[in-house]
Coordinates of C-alpha atoms in Angstrom, one line a residue:
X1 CA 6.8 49.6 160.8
X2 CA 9.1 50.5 157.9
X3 CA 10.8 53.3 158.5
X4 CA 9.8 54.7 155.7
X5 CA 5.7 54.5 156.9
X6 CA 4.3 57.8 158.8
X7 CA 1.6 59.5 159.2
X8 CA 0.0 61.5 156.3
X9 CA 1.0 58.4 154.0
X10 CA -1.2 57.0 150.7
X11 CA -1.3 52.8 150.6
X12 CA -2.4 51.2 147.0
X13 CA -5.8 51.6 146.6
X14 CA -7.8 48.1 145.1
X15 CA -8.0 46.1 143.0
X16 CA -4.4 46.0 144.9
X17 CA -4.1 45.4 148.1
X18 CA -1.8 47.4 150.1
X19 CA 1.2 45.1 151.6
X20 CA 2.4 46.7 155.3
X21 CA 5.9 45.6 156.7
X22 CA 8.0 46.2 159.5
X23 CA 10.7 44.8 162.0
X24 CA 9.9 43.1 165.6
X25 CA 10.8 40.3 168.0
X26 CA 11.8 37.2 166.1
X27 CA 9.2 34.7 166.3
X28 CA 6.1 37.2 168.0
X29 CA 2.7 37.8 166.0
X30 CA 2.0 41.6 165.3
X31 CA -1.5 42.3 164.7
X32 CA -2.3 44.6 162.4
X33 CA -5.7 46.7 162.8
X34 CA -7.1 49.2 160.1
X35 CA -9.6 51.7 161.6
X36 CA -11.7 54.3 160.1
X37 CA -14.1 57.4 161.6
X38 CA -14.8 56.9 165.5
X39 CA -12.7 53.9 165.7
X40 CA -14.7 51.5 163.7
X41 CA -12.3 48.3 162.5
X42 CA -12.2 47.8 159.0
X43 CA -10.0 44.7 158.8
X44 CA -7.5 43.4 161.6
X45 CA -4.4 41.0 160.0
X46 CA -2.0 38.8 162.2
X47 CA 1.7 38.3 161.2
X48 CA 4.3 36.8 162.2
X49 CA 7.9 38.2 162.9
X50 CA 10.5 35.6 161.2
X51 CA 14.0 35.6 160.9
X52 CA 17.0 36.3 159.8
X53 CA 16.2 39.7 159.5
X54 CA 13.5 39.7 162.2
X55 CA 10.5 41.2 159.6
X56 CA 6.7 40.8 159.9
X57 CA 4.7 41.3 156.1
X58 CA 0.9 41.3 155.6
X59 CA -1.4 42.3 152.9
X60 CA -4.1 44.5 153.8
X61 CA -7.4 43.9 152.3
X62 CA -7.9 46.0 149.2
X63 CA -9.8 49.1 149.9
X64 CA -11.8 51.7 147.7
X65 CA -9.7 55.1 147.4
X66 CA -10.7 57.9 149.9
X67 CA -9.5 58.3 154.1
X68 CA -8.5 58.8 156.4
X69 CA -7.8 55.9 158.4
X70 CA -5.3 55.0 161.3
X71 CA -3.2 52.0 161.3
X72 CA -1.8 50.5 164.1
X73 CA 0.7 47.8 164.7
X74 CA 0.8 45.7 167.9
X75 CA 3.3 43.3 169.7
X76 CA 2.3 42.6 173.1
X77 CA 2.3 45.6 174.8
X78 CA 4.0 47.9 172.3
X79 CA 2.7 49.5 169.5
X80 CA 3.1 51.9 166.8
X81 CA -0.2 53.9 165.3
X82 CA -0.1 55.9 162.0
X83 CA -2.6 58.6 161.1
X84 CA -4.2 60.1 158.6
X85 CA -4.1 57.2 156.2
X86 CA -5.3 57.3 152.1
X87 CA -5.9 55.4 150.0
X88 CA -5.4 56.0 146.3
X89 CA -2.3 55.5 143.6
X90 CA 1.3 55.0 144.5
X91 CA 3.5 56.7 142.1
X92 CA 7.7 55.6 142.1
X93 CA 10.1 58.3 140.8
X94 CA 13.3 57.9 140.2
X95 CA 16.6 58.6 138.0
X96 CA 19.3 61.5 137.8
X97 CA 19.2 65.3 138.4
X98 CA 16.2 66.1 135.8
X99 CA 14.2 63.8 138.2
X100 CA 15.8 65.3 141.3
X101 CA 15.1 69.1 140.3
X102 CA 12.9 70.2 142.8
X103 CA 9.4 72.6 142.0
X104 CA 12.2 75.8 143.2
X105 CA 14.1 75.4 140.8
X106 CA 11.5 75.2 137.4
X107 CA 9.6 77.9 135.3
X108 CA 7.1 79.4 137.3
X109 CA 8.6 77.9 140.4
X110 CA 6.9 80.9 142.7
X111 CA 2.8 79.9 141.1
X112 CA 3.6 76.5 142.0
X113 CA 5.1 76.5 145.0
X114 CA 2.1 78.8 146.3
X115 CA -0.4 76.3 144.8
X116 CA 1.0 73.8 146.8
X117 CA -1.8 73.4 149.4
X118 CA -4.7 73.4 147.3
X119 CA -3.5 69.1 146.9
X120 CA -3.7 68.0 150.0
X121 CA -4.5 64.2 149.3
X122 CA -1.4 64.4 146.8
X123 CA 1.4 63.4 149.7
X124 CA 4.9 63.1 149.4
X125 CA 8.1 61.3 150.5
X126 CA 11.5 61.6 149.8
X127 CA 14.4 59.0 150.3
X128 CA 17.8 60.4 150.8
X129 CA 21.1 59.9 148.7
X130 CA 22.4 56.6 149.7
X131 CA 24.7 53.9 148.6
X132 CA 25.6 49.8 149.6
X133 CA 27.5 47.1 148.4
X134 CA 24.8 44.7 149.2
X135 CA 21.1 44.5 148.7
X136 CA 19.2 46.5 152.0
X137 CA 16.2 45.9 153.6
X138 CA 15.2 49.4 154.9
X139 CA 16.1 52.8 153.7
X140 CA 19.3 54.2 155.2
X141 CA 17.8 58.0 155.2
X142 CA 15.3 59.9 154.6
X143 CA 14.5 63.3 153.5
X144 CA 11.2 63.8 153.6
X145 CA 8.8 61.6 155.5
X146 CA 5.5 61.1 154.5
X147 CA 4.0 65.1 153.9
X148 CA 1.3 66.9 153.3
X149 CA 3.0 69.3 150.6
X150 CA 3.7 72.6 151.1
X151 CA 6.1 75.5 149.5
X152 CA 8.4 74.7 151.8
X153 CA 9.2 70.7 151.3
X154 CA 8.1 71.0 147.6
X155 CA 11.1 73.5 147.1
X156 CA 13.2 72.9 150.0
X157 CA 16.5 73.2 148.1
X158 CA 18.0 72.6 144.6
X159 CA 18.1 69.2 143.6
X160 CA 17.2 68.2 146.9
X161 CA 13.5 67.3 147.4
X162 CA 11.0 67.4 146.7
X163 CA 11.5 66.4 142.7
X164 CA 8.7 69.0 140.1
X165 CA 8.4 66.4 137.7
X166 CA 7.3 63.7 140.1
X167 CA 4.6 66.4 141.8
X168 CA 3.4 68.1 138.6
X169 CA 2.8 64.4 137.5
X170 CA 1.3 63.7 140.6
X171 CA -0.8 66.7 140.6
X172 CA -2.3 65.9 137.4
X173 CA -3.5 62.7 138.2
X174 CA -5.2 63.9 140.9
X175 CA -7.1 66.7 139.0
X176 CA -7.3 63.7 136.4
X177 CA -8.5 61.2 138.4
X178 CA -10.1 62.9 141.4
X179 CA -8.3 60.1 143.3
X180 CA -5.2 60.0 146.3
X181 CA -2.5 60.1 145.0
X182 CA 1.4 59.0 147.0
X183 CA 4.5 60.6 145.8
X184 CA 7.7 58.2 146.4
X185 CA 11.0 59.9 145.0
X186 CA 13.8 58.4 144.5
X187 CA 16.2 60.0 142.8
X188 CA 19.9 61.0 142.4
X189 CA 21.7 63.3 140.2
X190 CA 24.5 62.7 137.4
X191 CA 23.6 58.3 137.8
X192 CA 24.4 56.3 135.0
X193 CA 21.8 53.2 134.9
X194 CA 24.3 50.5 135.7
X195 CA 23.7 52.0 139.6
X196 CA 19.7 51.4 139.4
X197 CA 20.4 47.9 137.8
X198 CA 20.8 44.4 139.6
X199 CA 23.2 42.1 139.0
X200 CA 20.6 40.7 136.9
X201 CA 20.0 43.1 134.8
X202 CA 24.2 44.0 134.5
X203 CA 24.5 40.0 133.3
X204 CA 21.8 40.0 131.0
X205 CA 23.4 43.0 129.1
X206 CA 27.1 41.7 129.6
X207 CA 28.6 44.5 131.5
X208 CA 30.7 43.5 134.4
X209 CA 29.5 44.0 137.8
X210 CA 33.0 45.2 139.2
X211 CA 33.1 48.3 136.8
X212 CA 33.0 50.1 139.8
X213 CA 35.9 48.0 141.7
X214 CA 39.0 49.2 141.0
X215 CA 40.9 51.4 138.3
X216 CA 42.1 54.8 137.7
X217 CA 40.3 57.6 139.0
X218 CA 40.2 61.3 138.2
X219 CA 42.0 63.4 141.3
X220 CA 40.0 66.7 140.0
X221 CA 36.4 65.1 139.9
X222 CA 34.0 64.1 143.0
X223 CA 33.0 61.4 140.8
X224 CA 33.9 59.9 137.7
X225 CA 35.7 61.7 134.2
X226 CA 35.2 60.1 130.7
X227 CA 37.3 59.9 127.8
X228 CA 36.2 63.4 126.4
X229 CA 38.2 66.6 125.6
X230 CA 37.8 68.3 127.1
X231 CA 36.5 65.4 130.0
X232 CA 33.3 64.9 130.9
X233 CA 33.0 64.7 134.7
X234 CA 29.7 63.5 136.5
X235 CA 29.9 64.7 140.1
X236 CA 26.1 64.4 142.2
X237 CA 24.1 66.3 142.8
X238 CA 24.8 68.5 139.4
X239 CA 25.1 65.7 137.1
X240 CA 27.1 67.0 134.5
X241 CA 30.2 69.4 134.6
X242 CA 33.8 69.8 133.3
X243 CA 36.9 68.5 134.4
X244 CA 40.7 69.0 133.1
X245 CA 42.0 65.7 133.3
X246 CA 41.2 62.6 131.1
X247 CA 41.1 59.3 131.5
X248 CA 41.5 56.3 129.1
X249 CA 39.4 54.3 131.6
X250 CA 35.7 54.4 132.3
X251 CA 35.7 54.2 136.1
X252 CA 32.6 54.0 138.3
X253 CA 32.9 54.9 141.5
X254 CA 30.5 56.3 144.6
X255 CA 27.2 56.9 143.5
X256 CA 27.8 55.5 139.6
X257 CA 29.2 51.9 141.2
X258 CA 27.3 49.3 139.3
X259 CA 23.9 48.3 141.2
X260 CA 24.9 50.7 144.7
X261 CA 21.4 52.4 144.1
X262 CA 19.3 49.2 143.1
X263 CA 20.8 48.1 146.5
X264 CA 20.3 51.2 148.5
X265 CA 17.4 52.6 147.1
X266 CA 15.2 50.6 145.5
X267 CA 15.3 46.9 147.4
X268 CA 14.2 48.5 150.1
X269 CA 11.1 49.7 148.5
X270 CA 10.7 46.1 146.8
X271 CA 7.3 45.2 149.1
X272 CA 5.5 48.4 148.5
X273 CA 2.7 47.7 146.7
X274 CA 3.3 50.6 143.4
X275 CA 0.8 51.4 140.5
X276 CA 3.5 53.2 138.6
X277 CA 6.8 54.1 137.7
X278 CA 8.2 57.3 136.5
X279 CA 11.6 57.3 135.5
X280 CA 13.6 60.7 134.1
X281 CA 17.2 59.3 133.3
X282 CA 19.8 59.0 130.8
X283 CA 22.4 61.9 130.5
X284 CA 24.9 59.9 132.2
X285 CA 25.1 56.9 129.6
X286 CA 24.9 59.4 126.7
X287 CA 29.0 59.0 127.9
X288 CA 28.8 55.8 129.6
X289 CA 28.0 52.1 127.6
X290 CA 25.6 54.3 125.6
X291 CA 24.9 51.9 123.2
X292 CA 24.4 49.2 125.5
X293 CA 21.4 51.0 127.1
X294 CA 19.1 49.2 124.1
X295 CA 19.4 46.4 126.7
X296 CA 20.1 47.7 130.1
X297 CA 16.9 49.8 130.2
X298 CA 14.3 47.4 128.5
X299 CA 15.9 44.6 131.1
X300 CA 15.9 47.1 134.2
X301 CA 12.2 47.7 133.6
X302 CA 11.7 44.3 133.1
X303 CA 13.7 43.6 136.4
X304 CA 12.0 45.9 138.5
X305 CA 8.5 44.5 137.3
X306 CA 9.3 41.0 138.4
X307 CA 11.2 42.4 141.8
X308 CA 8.0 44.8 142.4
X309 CA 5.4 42.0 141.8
X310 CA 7.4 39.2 143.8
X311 CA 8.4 41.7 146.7
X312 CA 4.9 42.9 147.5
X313 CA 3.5 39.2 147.7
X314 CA 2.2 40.1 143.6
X315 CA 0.0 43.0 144.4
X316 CA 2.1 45.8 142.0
X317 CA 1.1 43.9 138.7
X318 CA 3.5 41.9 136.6
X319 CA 3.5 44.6 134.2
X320 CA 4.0 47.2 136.5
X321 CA 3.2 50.8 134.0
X322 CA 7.0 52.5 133.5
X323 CA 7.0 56.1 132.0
X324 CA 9.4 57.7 131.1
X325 CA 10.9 61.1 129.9
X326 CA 13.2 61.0 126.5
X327 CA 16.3 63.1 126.7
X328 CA 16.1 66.6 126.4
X329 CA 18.9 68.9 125.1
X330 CA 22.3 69.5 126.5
X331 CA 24.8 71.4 123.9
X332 CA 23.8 73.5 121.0
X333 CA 25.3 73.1 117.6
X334 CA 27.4 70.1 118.9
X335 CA 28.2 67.2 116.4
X336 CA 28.2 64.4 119.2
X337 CA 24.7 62.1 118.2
X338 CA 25.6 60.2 121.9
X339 CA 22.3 61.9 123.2
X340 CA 20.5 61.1 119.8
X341 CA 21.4 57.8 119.9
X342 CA 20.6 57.2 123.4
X343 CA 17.2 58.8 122.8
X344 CA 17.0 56.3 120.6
X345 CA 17.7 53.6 122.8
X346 CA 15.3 54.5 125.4
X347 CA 12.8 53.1 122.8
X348 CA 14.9 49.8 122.1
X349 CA 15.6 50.9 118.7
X350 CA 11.6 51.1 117.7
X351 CA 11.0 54.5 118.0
X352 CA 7.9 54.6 120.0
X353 CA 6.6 53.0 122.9
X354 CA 5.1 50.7 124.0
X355 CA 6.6 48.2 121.9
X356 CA 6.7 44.5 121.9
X357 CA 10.6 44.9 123.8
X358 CA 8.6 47.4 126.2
X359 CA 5.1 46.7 126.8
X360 CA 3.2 49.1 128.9
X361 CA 5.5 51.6 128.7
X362 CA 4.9 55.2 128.1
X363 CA 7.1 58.5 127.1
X364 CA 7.4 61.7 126.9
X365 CA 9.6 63.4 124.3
X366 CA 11.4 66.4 125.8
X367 CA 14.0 67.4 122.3
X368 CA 11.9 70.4 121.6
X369 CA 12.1 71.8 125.5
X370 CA 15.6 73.3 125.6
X371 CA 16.5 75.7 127.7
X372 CA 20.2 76.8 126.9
X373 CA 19.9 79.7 129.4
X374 CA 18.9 77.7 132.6
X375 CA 20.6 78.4 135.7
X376 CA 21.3 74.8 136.5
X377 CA 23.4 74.5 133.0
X378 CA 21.7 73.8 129.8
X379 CA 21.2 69.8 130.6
X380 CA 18.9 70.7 132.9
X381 CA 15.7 72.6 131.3
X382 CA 13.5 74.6 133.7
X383 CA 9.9 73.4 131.7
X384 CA 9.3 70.4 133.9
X385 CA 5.7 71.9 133.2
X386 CA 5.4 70.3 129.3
X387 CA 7.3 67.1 130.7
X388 CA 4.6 66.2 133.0
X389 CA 1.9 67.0 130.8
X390 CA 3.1 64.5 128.6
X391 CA 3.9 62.1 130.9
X392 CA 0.3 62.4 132.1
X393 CA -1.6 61.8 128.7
X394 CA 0.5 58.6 128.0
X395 CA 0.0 58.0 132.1
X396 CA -4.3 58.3 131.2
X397 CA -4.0 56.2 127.8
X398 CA -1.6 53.4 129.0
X399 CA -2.1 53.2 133.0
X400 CA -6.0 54.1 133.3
X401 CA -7.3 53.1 129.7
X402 CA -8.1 56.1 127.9
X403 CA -8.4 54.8 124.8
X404 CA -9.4 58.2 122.7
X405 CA -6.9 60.2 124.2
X406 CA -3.8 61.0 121.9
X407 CA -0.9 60.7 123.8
X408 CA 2.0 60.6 121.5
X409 CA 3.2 62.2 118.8
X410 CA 2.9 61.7 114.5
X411 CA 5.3 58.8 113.5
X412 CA 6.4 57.5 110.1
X413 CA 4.1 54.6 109.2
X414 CA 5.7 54.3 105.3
X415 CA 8.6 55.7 103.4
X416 CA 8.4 55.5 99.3
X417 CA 11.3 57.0 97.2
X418 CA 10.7 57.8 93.6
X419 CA 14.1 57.5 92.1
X420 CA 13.5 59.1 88.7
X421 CA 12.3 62.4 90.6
X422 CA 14.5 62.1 93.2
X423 CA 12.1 62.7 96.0
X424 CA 11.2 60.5 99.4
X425 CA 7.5 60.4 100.7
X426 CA 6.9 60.0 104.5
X427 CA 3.7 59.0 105.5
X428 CA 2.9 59.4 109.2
X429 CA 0.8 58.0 111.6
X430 CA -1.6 61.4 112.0
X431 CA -1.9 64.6 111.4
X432 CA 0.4 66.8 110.8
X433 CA 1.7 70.5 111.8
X434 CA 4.8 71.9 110.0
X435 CA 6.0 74.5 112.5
X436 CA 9.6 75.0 110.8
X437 CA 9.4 74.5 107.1
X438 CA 13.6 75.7 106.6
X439 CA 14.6 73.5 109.7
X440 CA 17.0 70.7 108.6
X441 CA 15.3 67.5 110.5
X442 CA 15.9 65.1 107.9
X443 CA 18.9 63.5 106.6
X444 CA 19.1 60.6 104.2
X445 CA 22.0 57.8 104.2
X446 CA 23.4 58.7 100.7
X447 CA 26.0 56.2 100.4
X448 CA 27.0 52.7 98.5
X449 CA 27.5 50.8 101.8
X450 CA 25.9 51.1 105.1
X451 CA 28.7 51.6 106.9
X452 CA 30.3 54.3 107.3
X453 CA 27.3 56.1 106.2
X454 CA 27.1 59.1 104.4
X455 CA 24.3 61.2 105.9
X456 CA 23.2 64.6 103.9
X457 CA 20.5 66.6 104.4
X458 CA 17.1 66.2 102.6
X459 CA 15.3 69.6 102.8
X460 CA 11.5 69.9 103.1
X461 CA 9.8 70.4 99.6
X462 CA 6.4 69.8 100.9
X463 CA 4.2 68.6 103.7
X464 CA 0.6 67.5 103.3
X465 CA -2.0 66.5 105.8
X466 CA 0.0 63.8 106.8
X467 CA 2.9 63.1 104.2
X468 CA 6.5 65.0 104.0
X469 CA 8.1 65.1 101.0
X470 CA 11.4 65.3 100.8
X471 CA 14.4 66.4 98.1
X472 CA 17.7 64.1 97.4
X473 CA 19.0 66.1 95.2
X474 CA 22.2 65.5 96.7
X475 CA 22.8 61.8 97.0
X476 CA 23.5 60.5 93.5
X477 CA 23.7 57.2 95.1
X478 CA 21.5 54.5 97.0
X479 CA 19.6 56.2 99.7
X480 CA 19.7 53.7 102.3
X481 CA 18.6 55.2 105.5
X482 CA 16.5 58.2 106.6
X483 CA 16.4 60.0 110.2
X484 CA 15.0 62.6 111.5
X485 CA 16.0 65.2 114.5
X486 CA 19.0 63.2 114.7
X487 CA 21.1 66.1 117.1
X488 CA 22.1 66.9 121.0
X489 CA 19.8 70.5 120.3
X490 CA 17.7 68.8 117.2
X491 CA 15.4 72.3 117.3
X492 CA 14.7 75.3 119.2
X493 CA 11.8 75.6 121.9
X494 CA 8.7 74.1 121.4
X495 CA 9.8 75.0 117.3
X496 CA 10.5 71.4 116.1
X497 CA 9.4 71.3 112.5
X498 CA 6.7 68.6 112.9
X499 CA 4.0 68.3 115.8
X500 CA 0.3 66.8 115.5
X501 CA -2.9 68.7 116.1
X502 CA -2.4 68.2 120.1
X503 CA 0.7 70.5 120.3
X504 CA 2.6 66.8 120.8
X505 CA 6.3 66.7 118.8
X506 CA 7.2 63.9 116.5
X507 CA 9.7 61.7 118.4
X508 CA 13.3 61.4 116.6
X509 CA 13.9 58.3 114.9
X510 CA 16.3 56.3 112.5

C-alpha cells in the first residue's frame, strides 16, 4: 500500500467510494479483498500494477459508515493486511502554525488531552514537514501513522502533531454526526500560500513560479525577511518572528518556495478519496503578495477540487467542501490593515462565504479571539476551542445540510445615509447584539475622491433590533465608503461590538 495506509485508518464512507493505492511489480495484478467479522468477504477488487511509477489503484465499493474491517493486498505470494478498518468522513487539514498547534499547546490543553480516549473512532494521522521541487507520488515522512488518539500523540510536542483545531473539529463531528471520522493533517508553520499552490494556481494569479529561485537572502533568518522595520522574518515551525536585517527583495526560499508543499504534501494525498477540507492559513501573506491572495486562494480551492476529484478516480466531489478559519489577531494598537485586508481577501472581496467566487465554502471568523498573552506570541491565540465550534456549524449547514442551523454571523444587507441629518443606517442580515456600544468599529470614507481615502470614525448613536445607526458629524464631505472592524486587533476577547443571538461575531467588511 501507500505508505501512508495502516492499521487503525478511516476510508470515505458512501455515497463515495473509498479509492486504495499502492506500489508493486510492474505489470502483476494485486487483488484487493475487504473482510468484515470472522472473515466474511465483503468485496474482492483486482488491479493492475502499471508503469512508470510501478502503482496499482482501485475503488472499493462504497460502504455504510461503521467497522471494523481488514484489508488485504495480494501479489502472488506477498501480501500486506491492514486492521481495524472504518468507515466514516475523511477530513484534510492543512495551512501554517495556527493549524499546526497541537491540543498541548491550547486553553484547557490538560481537559482535553485527558478526554482524548473517550473518541476512539475519531483516528488520526500526521504527515511530516517536507519539501520537493517536483510533484511526489508518496509522502516523504510521516509523523504519525494512522492512531487511535491518545494524550500522548494529540499533544506530542508544540507545533508538532497532532494539530487541536483539526481534532476539536474532528471531535465535533463525531458527537455531531455519531459517524467515523479520519483526521489527515497536513500542515506547516509560517507558509505563505504560494507553497500550497500549483503552478496552476501561481499562473492563474500571475505570480512567477521561480519566486523562490534565486535572490538575496537574509543571513540572520532560517527563512525569509520582508521589507518591514523593523523586518518581518518567517522561520518554521514558529511562523512569525523578528529579524534585524531588511531586505528590498521578497525572497522565498525552503519551506515558502513557490508550490514545494503542493508538491510534497498534497499530490501525494491527490487519490484519497476526502469529504472535506479545513484550511487555517494566512499570516504569512498578510506580508507576502497580500493583495493577490483575492485570487490565489479562491483559485487554490478551486485547484485542489479538480486535483482531489480527478486524482481519486472522482469519488471526493467536484465541489469538494473547504472551510476555513479568518485571521485572528497578531499586534495590538498597530496601524498596519495588511491582516484586515487579507481577512478580507479570504472572502474574495464579498465579505461572507460561500459566494458565487467560492461556492461551498465555509468560515470561521476568529478577530474577536485574541490572545495577546499567549506563550506561542500573540499570532498564535490559545482558543482553538471557539475556532472549531465555528468551523463545525458552517461544517453541519454547508457539508451535511442543515438548513436551520445559523452558522454565521449578522451582515450588512443595506446602507441608507440621510444627508440633511447626517446619519448612516445599516441594516443587517439578523439580529443583533451590541456588546460594545463606545468601541470604534466603523469608519466612513469622508473624502471628495476615492483614492487616497479619507477614513474617520463614525461612532455608534444607536442600534436596534437589526439596524446601526451611525453619526458623520465629521465628514463634511461625500461619504463614499463604510467599513467595519477594519484593524490587526479590531476588538478585545470575545467583546466585538456586534454579535447575533448565537454568540457568532459579525465578520469585518468594506
Amino acid at each position: 500500500f501507500a505508505s501512508y495506509y495502516g492499521d487503525h485508518m478511516v476510508l470515505q464512507k458512501k455515497p463515495s467510494g473509498a479509492v486504495v493505492w499502492g506500489h508493486g511489480e510492474l505489470g502483476a495484478v494485486v487483488t484487493v479483498t475487504l473482510s468484515g467479522a470472522g472473515g466474511l468477504i465483503i468485496t474482492e477488487k483486482t488491479a493492475q500494477v502499471k508503469g512508470p511509477s510501478g502503482t496499482w489503484t482501485t475503488v472499493l465499493d462504497p460502504m455504510d459508515q461503521g467497522g471494523p474491517y481488514v484489508l488485504t493486498a495480494e501479489q502472488g505470494l506477498e501480501n500486506v493486511t491492514l486492521r481495524d478498518i472504518y468507515f466514516g468522513d475523511v477530513w484534510l487539514c492543512s495551512g501554517q502554525s495556527n493549524m499546526a498547534m497541537t491540543v498541548l499547546q491550547v486553553a484547557n490543553a490538560s481537559q482535553e488531552l485527558a478526554m482524548a480516549s473517550r473518541y476512539p473512532y475519531v483516528r488520526v494521522f500526521a504527515a511530516a514537514p517536507a519539501r520537493s521541487d517536483v510533484e511526489l507520488e508518496d509522502l516523504e515522512r510521516i509523523d504519525l501513522p494512522w492512531s487511535i488518539p491518545t494524550a500522548e500523540n494529540l499533544g506530542h510536542g508544540n507545533f508538532t502533531y497532532f494539530s487541536a483545531v483539526c481534532w476539536l473539529l474532528g471531535r465535533s463531528l463525531y458527537e455531531a454526526l455519531g459517524s467515523p471520522i479520519g483526521l489527515v493533517e497536513v500542515a506547516w508553520g509560517g507558509t505563505p500560500i504560494e507553497a500550497w499552490s500549483s503552478r496552476r494556481v501561481l499562473q492563474e494569479c500571475g505570480l512567477s513560479e521561480d519566486m523562490g529561485r534565486e535572490g538575496p537572502q537574509s543571513s540572520l533568518c532560517h527563512g525569509v525577511c520582508f521589507n518591514l522595520k523593523p523586518a518581518l522574518c518567517i522561520a518554521p515551525p514558529l511562523s512569525l518572528a523578528l529579524c534585524s536585517s531588511t531586505s528590498p527583495h521578497q525572497h522565498l526560499s525552503g519551506p515558502q518556495t513557490p508550490s514545494v508543499l503542493w508538491n510534497a504534501m498534497i499530490h501525494p494525498l491527490l487519490n484519497m478519496t476526502l469529504r472535506g477540507v479545513a484550511w487555517y492559513q494566512g499570516e504569512a501573506n498578510a506580508f507576502l503578495h497580500t493583495d493577490q491572495y483575492n485570487c490565489t486562494f479562491p483559485a487554490l480551492i478551486a485547484d485542489w477540487r479538480r486535483a482531489f476529484h480527478a486524482g481519486s478516480a472522482r469519488q471526493t466531489e467536484p465541489l469538494l467542501p473547504f472551510g476555513f478559519v479568518q485571521l485572528s489577531t497578531y499586534r495590538r494598537q498597530s496601524e498596519d490593515d495588511s491582516f484586515a485586508r487579507l481577512r478580507w481577501h479570504q472572502t474574495a472581496d464579498l465579505g461572507v462565504v460561500p459566494n458565487a467566487r467560492m461556492p461551498s465554502t465555509f468560515m470561521a471568523v476568529a478577530m474577536d479571539l485574541g490572545d495577546e498573552h499567549s506563550p506561542y506570541g500573540s499570532i498564535h491565540p490559545r482558543d482553538k476551542q471557539n475556532v472549531a465550534h465555528r468551523l463545525l456549524l458552517g461544517a453541519r449547514a454547508v457539508v451535511y445540510g442543515d438548513k436551520d442551523l445559523v452558522f454565521q454571523g449578522p451582515y450588512p444587507a443595506r446602507a441608507i445615509l440621510e444627508v440633511t441629518r447626517g446619519l448612516l443606517n445599516v441594516t443587517y442580515s439578523q439580529e443583533l447584539i451590541c456588546h460594545h456600544r463606545d468601541v470604534q468599529a466603523f469608519e466612513v470614507c469622508c473624502s471628495s475622491q476615492a483614492s487616497p481615502c479619507r477614513w474617520l470614525p463614525a461612532p455608534v448613536l444607536a442600534v436596534g433590533s437589526r439596524t446601526v445607526t451611525l453619526a458623520l458629524s465629521g465628514c463634511r464631505t461625500l461619504v463614499l465608503g463604510l467599513r467595519y472592524a477594519w484593524a490587526e486587533w479590531p476588538c478585545e476577547y470575545q467583546a466585538c461590538p456586534l454579535y447575533n443571538p448565537q454568540g457568532l461575531p459579525a465578520p469585518p467588511f468594506l
